[in-house]
XYZ file of C-alpha atoms in Angstrom:
564
model
C -0.070 -0.063 0.141
C 1.157 3.700 -0.921
C 2.115 5.494 2.067
C 0.470 8.394 0.538
C -2.914 6.788 1.229
C -4.183 9.877 3.331
C -4.344 11.569 -0.129
C -6.816 8.954 -1.520
C -10.155 10.856 -0.393
C -8.891 14.052 -2.080
C -8.168 12.163 -5.398
C -11.401 10.399 -5.028
C -13.322 13.717 -4.713
C -10.903 15.090 -7.587
C -12.655 12.126 -9.880
C -16.004 13.399 -8.994
C -18.183 14.979 -11.886
C -19.569 18.582 -10.779
C -22.853 17.490 -10.750
C -22.129 14.849 -8.143
C -20.233 17.050 -6.258
C -23.040 19.566 -6.176
C -25.302 16.975 -5.237
C -22.968 15.728 -2.378
C -22.645 19.298 -1.146
C -26.316 19.938 -0.708
C -27.170 16.552 0.487
C -24.926 16.884 3.419
C -26.146 20.438 3.989
C -29.579 19.452 4.158
C -29.369 16.473 5.990
C -26.855 17.357 8.438
C -29.062 20.060 10.251
C -32.156 17.925 10.007
C -30.307 15.065 12.004
C -28.866 17.668 14.647
C -32.701 18.924 14.771
C -33.614 15.410 15.332
C -31.107 14.764 17.867
C -31.623 18.270 19.501
C -35.474 17.932 19.398
C -34.943 14.415 21.459
C -33.230 15.374 24.512
C -35.335 18.761 24.872
C -38.471 16.945 24.770
C -37.146 14.083 26.978
C -35.984 16.649 29.652
C -39.170 18.331 29.538
C -41.190 15.171 29.554
C -39.120 13.771 32.799
C -39.687 17.481 34.492
C -43.496 17.061 33.948
C -43.726 14.028 35.476
C -41.882 14.863 38.073
C -43.761 17.806 39.143
C -46.984 15.764 38.281
C -46.117 13.298 40.813
C -44.512 16.142 43.339
C -48.634 17.656 43.259
C -50.186 14.441 44.011
C -47.548 13.974 46.594
C -48.840 17.378 48.204
C -52.181 16.936 47.460
C -52.385 13.549 49.510
C -49.865 14.841 52.304
C -52.372 17.901 52.620
C -55.494 15.638 52.996
C -53.706 13.453 55.698
C -52.492 16.725 57.505
C -55.881 17.825 57.430
C -57.809 14.920 58.490
C -55.444 13.697 61.341
C -54.449 17.483 62.236
C -58.475 18.110 63.118
C -59.010 15.090 65.025
C -55.784 15.478 67.235
C -57.277 18.835 68.090
C -60.103 17.481 68.792
C -59.176 14.737 70.870
C -56.949 17.496 72.944
C -60.165 19.251 73.510
C -62.045 16.367 74.355
C -59.582 14.816 76.776
C -59.657 18.354 78.754
C -63.475 18.391 79.059
C -65.001 17.818 82.474
C -66.863 15.056 81.271
C -63.652 13.124 79.891
C -61.449 14.074 82.890
C -64.292 12.952 85.371
C -63.528 8.973 84.583
C -67.231 8.672 85.347
C -68.184 5.850 82.908
C -71.978 7.525 82.414
C -70.338 10.989 81.629
C -67.884 9.644 79.552
C -70.416 7.394 77.337
C -72.738 10.381 76.642
C -69.549 12.338 75.755
C -68.196 10.121 73.429
C -71.581 9.016 71.836
C -72.068 12.634 70.834
C -68.300 13.031 69.498
C -69.327 9.809 67.179
C -72.351 11.083 66.062
C -70.782 14.557 64.968
C -67.854 12.998 62.999
C -69.089 10.114 61.084
C -65.520 9.023 60.034
C -64.843 7.974 63.882
C -65.905 4.260 63.987
C -65.592 3.994 67.606
C -64.458 6.186 70.589
C -63.653 4.778 74.374
C -61.791 5.549 77.414
C -59.047 3.432 79.290
C -57.982 3.959 82.428
C -54.405 3.859 83.705
C -54.712 -0.048 84.258
C -55.263 -1.053 80.820
C -59.219 -1.404 81.256
C -62.137 -0.169 79.326
C -64.078 2.084 81.450
C -66.559 3.738 78.738
C -67.564 3.346 75.393
C -69.600 5.260 72.589
C -72.194 2.474 72.267
C -72.316 2.314 76.179
C -72.293 -1.569 75.951
C -70.147 -2.047 79.003
C -70.980 -5.482 79.327
C -68.218 -5.907 76.323
C -65.764 -3.818 77.944
C -65.269 -6.229 80.988
C -62.074 -8.440 79.468
C -60.807 -5.829 77.235
C -57.018 -4.842 78.305
C -55.128 -2.465 76.421
C -51.653 -3.488 77.665
C -50.799 -5.316 74.545
C -51.938 -2.433 72.278
C -48.753 -0.493 71.244
C -50.308 3.081 71.032
C -51.760 2.579 74.732
C -48.186 1.863 76.167
C -46.747 4.882 73.976
C -49.059 7.214 75.238
C -48.249 5.952 78.990
C -44.422 6.441 78.302
C -44.537 9.570 76.499
C -47.539 11.446 77.921
C -48.399 12.927 74.525
C -50.648 11.834 71.411
C -50.197 8.578 69.620
C -51.096 7.193 66.039
C -51.221 3.489 65.223
C -50.765 1.513 62.029
C -53.530 0.375 60.048
C -56.089 -1.804 62.058
C -58.984 -3.435 61.351
C -61.785 -2.568 63.693
C -63.718 -5.524 65.461
C -66.788 -3.661 65.727
C -67.154 -2.288 62.367
C -64.899 -4.865 60.211
C -63.319 -1.790 58.569
C -59.806 -0.494 58.288
C -58.848 2.200 60.343
C -55.949 4.375 62.564
C -56.394 4.697 66.070
C -55.403 8.133 67.513
C -54.920 7.999 71.401
C -54.870 11.022 73.838
C -53.696 11.029 77.553
C -56.169 12.308 79.749
C -54.539 14.331 82.938
C -55.462 14.877 86.009
C -53.682 16.422 89.212
C -50.592 16.188 86.481
C -50.943 12.374 85.918
C -52.368 10.148 83.395
C -55.880 9.281 84.804
C -56.641 7.585 81.481
C -56.476 7.055 77.737
C -58.748 8.552 74.993
C -58.911 6.271 72.084
C -60.765 6.827 68.762
C -60.328 4.806 65.440
C -60.819 6.578 62.198
C -62.448 5.165 59.425
C -59.506 5.339 56.232
C -62.052 4.525 53.642
C -62.314 8.228 52.259
C -58.412 8.274 52.391
C -57.856 4.920 50.882
C -60.289 5.582 48.237
C -58.213 8.723 47.550
C -54.831 6.617 47.217
C -56.618 4.071 45.199
C -57.848 6.481 42.851
C -54.816 8.103 42.449
C -53.569 7.505 39.094
C -50.395 7.554 37.689
C -49.872 6.361 34.200
C -50.619 2.518 33.788
C -48.545 1.176 36.378
C -47.783 3.876 38.984
C -49.438 4.249 42.249
C -49.303 6.274 45.543
C -48.758 4.769 49.082
C -48.301 6.058 52.814
C -46.165 4.614 55.448
C -45.897 6.020 59.214
C -43.118 6.985 61.069
C -41.524 3.497 61.044
C -41.428 3.029 57.470
C -44.376 0.627 57.419
C -47.303 0.660 54.651
C -50.312 2.173 56.228
C -52.297 3.042 52.947
C -51.809 1.774 49.487
C -53.879 0.387 46.533
C -53.207 -3.082 47.566
C -55.144 -3.866 50.395
C -53.364 -6.972 50.944
C -50.054 -5.183 51.874
C -51.678 -3.028 54.514
C -52.919 -6.245 56.186
C -49.420 -7.806 55.919
C -47.839 -4.753 57.431
C -45.193 -4.518 54.776
C -41.756 -3.093 56.065
C -40.747 -0.393 53.275
C -38.197 1.420 55.175
C -35.368 0.042 52.762
C -36.917 1.953 50.052
C -35.037 5.027 48.937
C -37.957 7.465 48.929
C -39.593 6.168 52.139
C -35.807 6.729 54.067
C -36.197 10.405 52.420
C -39.622 11.077 54.004
C -38.646 9.217 57.347
C -35.615 11.755 57.498
C -38.458 14.624 56.954
C -37.508 15.582 53.468
C -39.643 16.500 50.797
C -38.527 16.138 46.970
C -38.262 13.583 44.022
C -35.905 11.457 43.116
C -35.186 8.578 40.720
C -34.248 4.886 42.037
C -34.126 1.104 41.329
C -36.651 -1.204 43.140
C -35.745 -4.821 44.204
C -36.796 -6.197 40.567
C -34.061 -3.802 38.991
C -37.072 -1.554 37.384
C -36.262 2.489 37.306
C -38.847 4.356 39.206
C -39.693 8.203 39.029
C -40.887 8.709 42.841
C -42.091 11.989 44.485
C -42.287 12.471 48.411
C -43.719 14.610 51.193
C -43.229 14.284 54.971
C -46.618 14.997 57.093
C -45.370 16.524 60.123
C -48.410 16.437 61.971
C -48.554 12.802 61.926
C -44.926 11.860 60.928
C -46.253 10.187 57.934
C -44.734 10.271 54.217
C -46.445 10.065 51.126
C -44.922 8.299 48.066
C -46.198 8.596 44.420
C -44.360 6.710 41.819
C -43.981 5.619 38.210
C -41.811 3.391 36.342
C -39.429 5.525 34.287
C -39.680 3.240 31.060
C -43.539 3.926 31.085
C -43.399 7.630 32.076
C -40.848 8.435 29.015
C -42.600 6.027 26.527
C -44.166 9.379 25.014
C -40.470 10.142 24.109
C -39.852 6.649 22.544
C -42.856 6.946 20.252
C -41.304 10.582 19.206
C -38.168 9.616 18.488
C -39.198 6.928 15.973
C -41.808 9.538 14.089
C -38.736 12.185 14.105
C -36.811 9.654 12.895
C -38.908 8.537 9.817
C -39.532 12.019 8.941
C -35.944 12.911 9.394
C -35.075 9.835 6.962
C -37.814 10.983 4.513
C -36.785 14.627 4.513
C -33.381 13.576 3.847
C -34.198 11.355 0.886
C -36.053 13.989 -0.363
C -33.740 16.651 0.040
C -30.868 14.369 -1.645
C -32.961 13.872 -4.794
C -33.783 17.144 -5.112
C -30.010 18.425 -4.883
C -29.033 15.756 -7.139
C -31.217 17.221 -9.827
C -30.455 20.797 -8.986
C -26.613 19.675 -9.302
C -27.568 18.176 -13.077
C -28.654 21.652 -14.590
C -26.112 23.586 -12.734
C -22.808 24.387 -14.749
C -19.225 24.768 -13.503
C -19.204 28.484 -13.184
C -21.918 28.524 -10.448
C -19.811 26.596 -7.877
C -18.718 29.914 -6.268
C -22.369 30.975 -6.352
C -23.034 28.040 -4.740
C -20.712 28.598 -2.114
C -22.115 31.918 -1.448
C -25.580 30.873 -1.290
C -24.527 28.311 1.182
C -22.865 31.207 3.216
C -25.763 33.340 2.930
C -28.213 30.297 4.054
C -25.872 30.080 7.113
C -26.511 33.799 8.161
C -23.388 35.281 6.974
C -24.365 38.586 5.230
C -20.858 39.869 4.723
C -19.531 37.795 1.859
C -19.660 39.529 -1.450
C -19.265 37.448 -4.706
C -16.277 38.845 -7.244
C -17.916 40.240 -10.397
C -15.273 39.199 -13.090
C -17.631 39.237 -16.112
C -20.581 40.933 -17.844
C -22.206 37.872 -19.125
C -25.403 36.470 -17.222
C -22.982 34.766 -14.396
C -21.319 38.207 -13.949
C -25.142 39.777 -13.746
C -26.142 36.991 -11.470
C -23.223 37.624 -9.061
C -23.971 41.291 -8.946
C -27.687 40.798 -8.367
C -26.483 38.706 -5.336
C -24.202 41.357 -3.973
C -27.090 43.808 -4.167
C -29.542 41.041 -2.639
C -27.229 40.548 0.322
C -26.703 44.242 0.819
C -30.615 44.804 0.898
C -30.724 41.833 3.423
C -28.164 43.179 5.452
C -29.649 46.612 5.688
C -33.378 45.261 6.237
C -31.836 42.996 8.902
C -30.623 45.641 10.764
C -33.791 48.016 10.536
C -35.811 45.251 11.161
C -33.615 44.412 14.339
C -34.150 47.654 15.702
C -37.869 47.866 14.858
C -37.995 44.342 16.764
C -36.383 45.328 19.539
C -38.695 48.668 20.109
C -41.972 46.662 19.135
C -40.847 44.154 22.122
C -40.372 46.665 24.274
C -43.430 48.260 23.770
C -45.573 45.155 23.727
C -43.932 44.218 27.335
C -44.710 47.374 28.635
C -48.184 47.574 27.458
C -48.533 43.753 28.910
C -47.201 44.726 32.418
C -49.756 47.609 32.378
C -53.018 45.561 31.316
C -51.914 42.996 33.655
C -51.986 45.679 36.809
C -55.194 46.971 35.360
C -56.551 43.601 35.100
C -55.173 42.444 38.787
C -56.981 45.608 40.339
C -60.020 45.224 38.441
C -60.321 41.759 39.518
C -59.654 42.728 43.140
C -62.068 45.900 42.745
C -65.032 43.453 41.530
C -64.359 41.173 44.755
C -63.901 43.730 47.526
C -66.620 45.941 49.214
C -66.101 49.604 48.409
C -66.719 50.542 52.179
C -65.132 47.866 54.431
C -62.826 46.228 52.104
C -64.052 43.168 52.650
C -65.626 40.432 50.214
C -68.499 41.839 48.481
C -72.264 40.208 47.733
C -71.073 39.154 44.454
C -68.107 37.217 45.545
C -69.760 35.967 48.670
C -71.951 34.244 46.521
C -69.631 32.690 44.377
C -67.262 31.718 47.189
C -70.398 30.059 49.211
C -71.508 28.126 45.984
C -68.107 26.870 45.343
C -67.825 25.704 48.776
C -71.065 24.200 49.008
C -70.275 21.998 46.175
C -66.959 21.028 47.790
C -68.972 20.127 50.816
C -71.270 18.076 49.254
C -68.661 16.331 47.239
C -66.633 15.359 50.419
C -69.540 15.016 52.793
C -68.254 17.567 54.820
C -69.915 19.943 57.171
C -70.035 23.730 55.940
C -71.138 26.420 58.217
C -72.559 30.048 57.813
C -72.972 32.924 60.236
C -75.208 35.867 59.307
C -74.741 39.088 61.157
C -76.526 42.246 61.712
C -75.488 45.539 63.497
C -78.356 46.101 66.193
C -79.801 49.280 65.966
C -78.108 50.838 63.211
C -80.400 53.485 61.679
C -80.579 54.871 65.062
C -77.144 54.888 65.003
C -77.324 56.721 61.378
C -80.017 59.044 62.317
C -77.959 60.351 65.520
C -74.345 60.339 64.985
C -74.798 60.868 60.986
C -73.606 58.584 58.190
C -69.812 59.190 58.072
C -70.020 57.577 61.670
C -72.222 55.282 60.108
C -69.693 54.179 57.598
C -66.782 54.488 60.285
C -68.710 52.169 62.362
C -69.298 49.422 59.690
C -65.300 49.782 58.977
C -64.350 48.979 62.255
C -67.130 46.102 62.719
C -65.391 44.734 59.761
C -62.063 45.162 60.875
C -63.058 43.327 64.043
C -64.594 40.380 61.933
C -61.315 39.828 60.103
C -59.042 40.077 63.346
C -61.157 37.222 64.915
C -62.054 34.928 61.494
C -58.189 34.007 61.172
C -58.292 30.725 59.163
C -57.293 31.058 55.350
C -59.877 28.829 54.155
C -62.848 30.997 55.758
C -64.494 33.927 54.131
C -65.628 37.642 55.615
C -68.037 39.324 53.564
C -70.384 42.354 53.782
C -73.959 41.064 52.663
C -75.688 44.294 52.546
C -76.263 47.533 54.314
C -75.300 46.935 58.009
C -75.218 43.066 57.291
C -72.244 41.024 57.300
C -71.691 37.316 56.610
C -68.863 34.505 57.529
C -68.387 31.449 55.411
C -66.724 28.504 57.470
C -65.682 25.620 55.383
C -65.522 21.950 57.451
C -66.954 23.613 60.740
C -69.352 21.795 62.630
C -72.319 23.669 64.470
C -70.048 23.899 67.895
C -67.106 25.412 66.143
C -69.700 28.029 64.496
C -71.036 28.760 67.698
C -67.574 29.178 69.359
C -66.566 31.508 66.667
C -69.887 33.439 66.933
C -69.050 33.888 70.764
C -65.742 35.645 69.811
C -66.962 37.774 67.122
C -69.909 39.089 69.777
C -66.827 39.975 72.157
C -64.671 41.271 69.584
C -67.287 43.699 68.419
C -68.147 44.856 72.165
C -64.350 45.193 72.847
C -64.477 47.741 70.054
C -66.717 50.058 72.362
C -68.305 51.712 69.324
C -70.231 53.806 71.333
C -74.431 54.211 70.672
C -76.151 56.187 73.228
C -79.559 55.709 71.320
C -78.891 51.553 71.626
C -81.529 49.707 73.762
C -79.260 46.802 74.191
C -76.241 48.723 76.134
C -74.020 51.732 75.498
C -72.221 50.317 72.802
C -72.481 48.901 69.059
C -73.681 45.264 69.252
C -74.757 42.514 66.874
C -77.458 39.744 66.276
C -76.174 36.340 64.569
C -77.627 33.509 63.188
C -75.979 30.348 62.595
C -76.829 27.814 59.858
C -74.556 24.236 59.652
C -75.309 22.008 56.326
C -73.769 18.389 55.330
C -75.406 19.300 51.572
C -77.575 16.478 50.530
C -79.519 15.553 47.358
C -80.847 18.889 45.613
C -80.402 21.054 48.361
C -78.709 24.518 47.297
C -76.422 26.768 48.974
C -79.352 29.283 49.062
C -81.393 27.305 51.821
C -78.164 27.703 53.923
C -78.821 31.171 53.647
C -82.511 31.066 54.351
C -81.533 28.853 57.536
C -79.071 31.484 58.767
C -81.451 34.401 57.994
C -84.271 32.790 59.764
C -82.016 32.502 62.696
C -80.621 36.323 62.728
C -84.636 37.199 62.473
C -84.785 35.136 65.650
C -81.931 36.546 66.982
C -83.344 40.200 66.697
C -87.129 39.115 68.080
C -85.109 37.963 71.080
C -83.844 41.144 72.215
C -80.796 41.609 69.873
C -77.069 41.164 71.046
C -77.914 37.246 70.629
C -77.037 34.122 68.899
C -79.346 31.720 67.365
C -78.705 28.240 65.734
C -81.059 27.858 62.680
C -82.365 24.137 61.779
C -83.542 22.748 58.809
């Protein structure tokens, strides 16, 4: 073999005809960008798809974690309150039975409620069947011994309630008397709604969500058999992260070698962890399909481009090689290149025309760049102005001009939305209607300016009293106000109404013409519904309004509970 073998490609190229050279050049210039575009599309789409899957799983984990947080935080607060009541602390079986019965009746998701004394004996039951309690001891229940040892709330694994044959989780709270633990208040919360929520979480074809307790054991899973077995998942990477009280996402391999994308959230109130995961291959399947589609399109486009390039080369002559090079550079964005004009024939004229064209393109490109920059600046400025105006219009449309509270229009929208949510979740929705007592005489005596100031001060007192972000304080009209309380029982609404009454009294708005006292007072009507059937939110308003009317008839400065 010749030592100058590296010269062989050049000799082969020199041996090609101009048509083949032009055809090869055009084909390469056309196919290469297509292939590069295909590769970049694969990479960018794959990255975007992975980020989309991770974000979706993270949002699902956040939503399920929020559900768990709300359910158990509510029940833990309830148990702390119940454990401090006189009836429960009395350790008197009859009083405790009645208190437990009322609690179970008020909260349908509580399957059972009992009280055990410090010796592990069951001393009170929600159903009053004390003959069934004689042989029951709680010393073998880990949640009971945990309460005795720590003096704080304990939460169990998933258990099957013997009395209802339904899965639930036990929450136990110490009953303190004279700075010692006199007993333990125990409730079993049915998990049907949460298990249905977990089971209904669809993540592709084979992804799913599950919940672990603080020891890494499965307590909620679409496969109920795993709950019965009490599977220990503490060795799994996402479970290890939530046990370390972390929130986030990761990619890992399970024991079968399947790569999974998982998002996880730690629930601080119960120290549980939520994991939502999906096989990576399944999540990235749309990317694989796109690869094949783009590859086929690229191959077809390349074939068509190569055929066109060969046909174009066949019709061109040798003097056009230089023009071909110029056009290639122009296509690449180089507007500085100029062809030398060496003749006055058609080829020379074509070269001159090409130079004129590139000169015009250069000037036009500069002008367009300037116009585009100015246009983008104006569009951005106008967009910011419109966004600010829209935001202000949205705020104004929802706010009462005098008090700054939500207006009647937004009150109706909010109440209807919460009504539908309460009917869907079968939760209790409460409404407090508030009327300023003898406001007309206040206006007549002090004047409308003082009347407006009075309404503003009452609105401020309401806002300071109603502190939950989920609640809404609105001006219903005139001297009437309304408070919407999602997921609130009649007892909770009544407690808040008393606080409102005290806050208005504390505002000390003098009213010398009042028959109820020397300061402004309010009357309130309360209505609580668990929406059923064809009932509408207007029925809730009607019951609250009727209760308000009853409060006014009873002498004002009163709170009345409505019934339906």
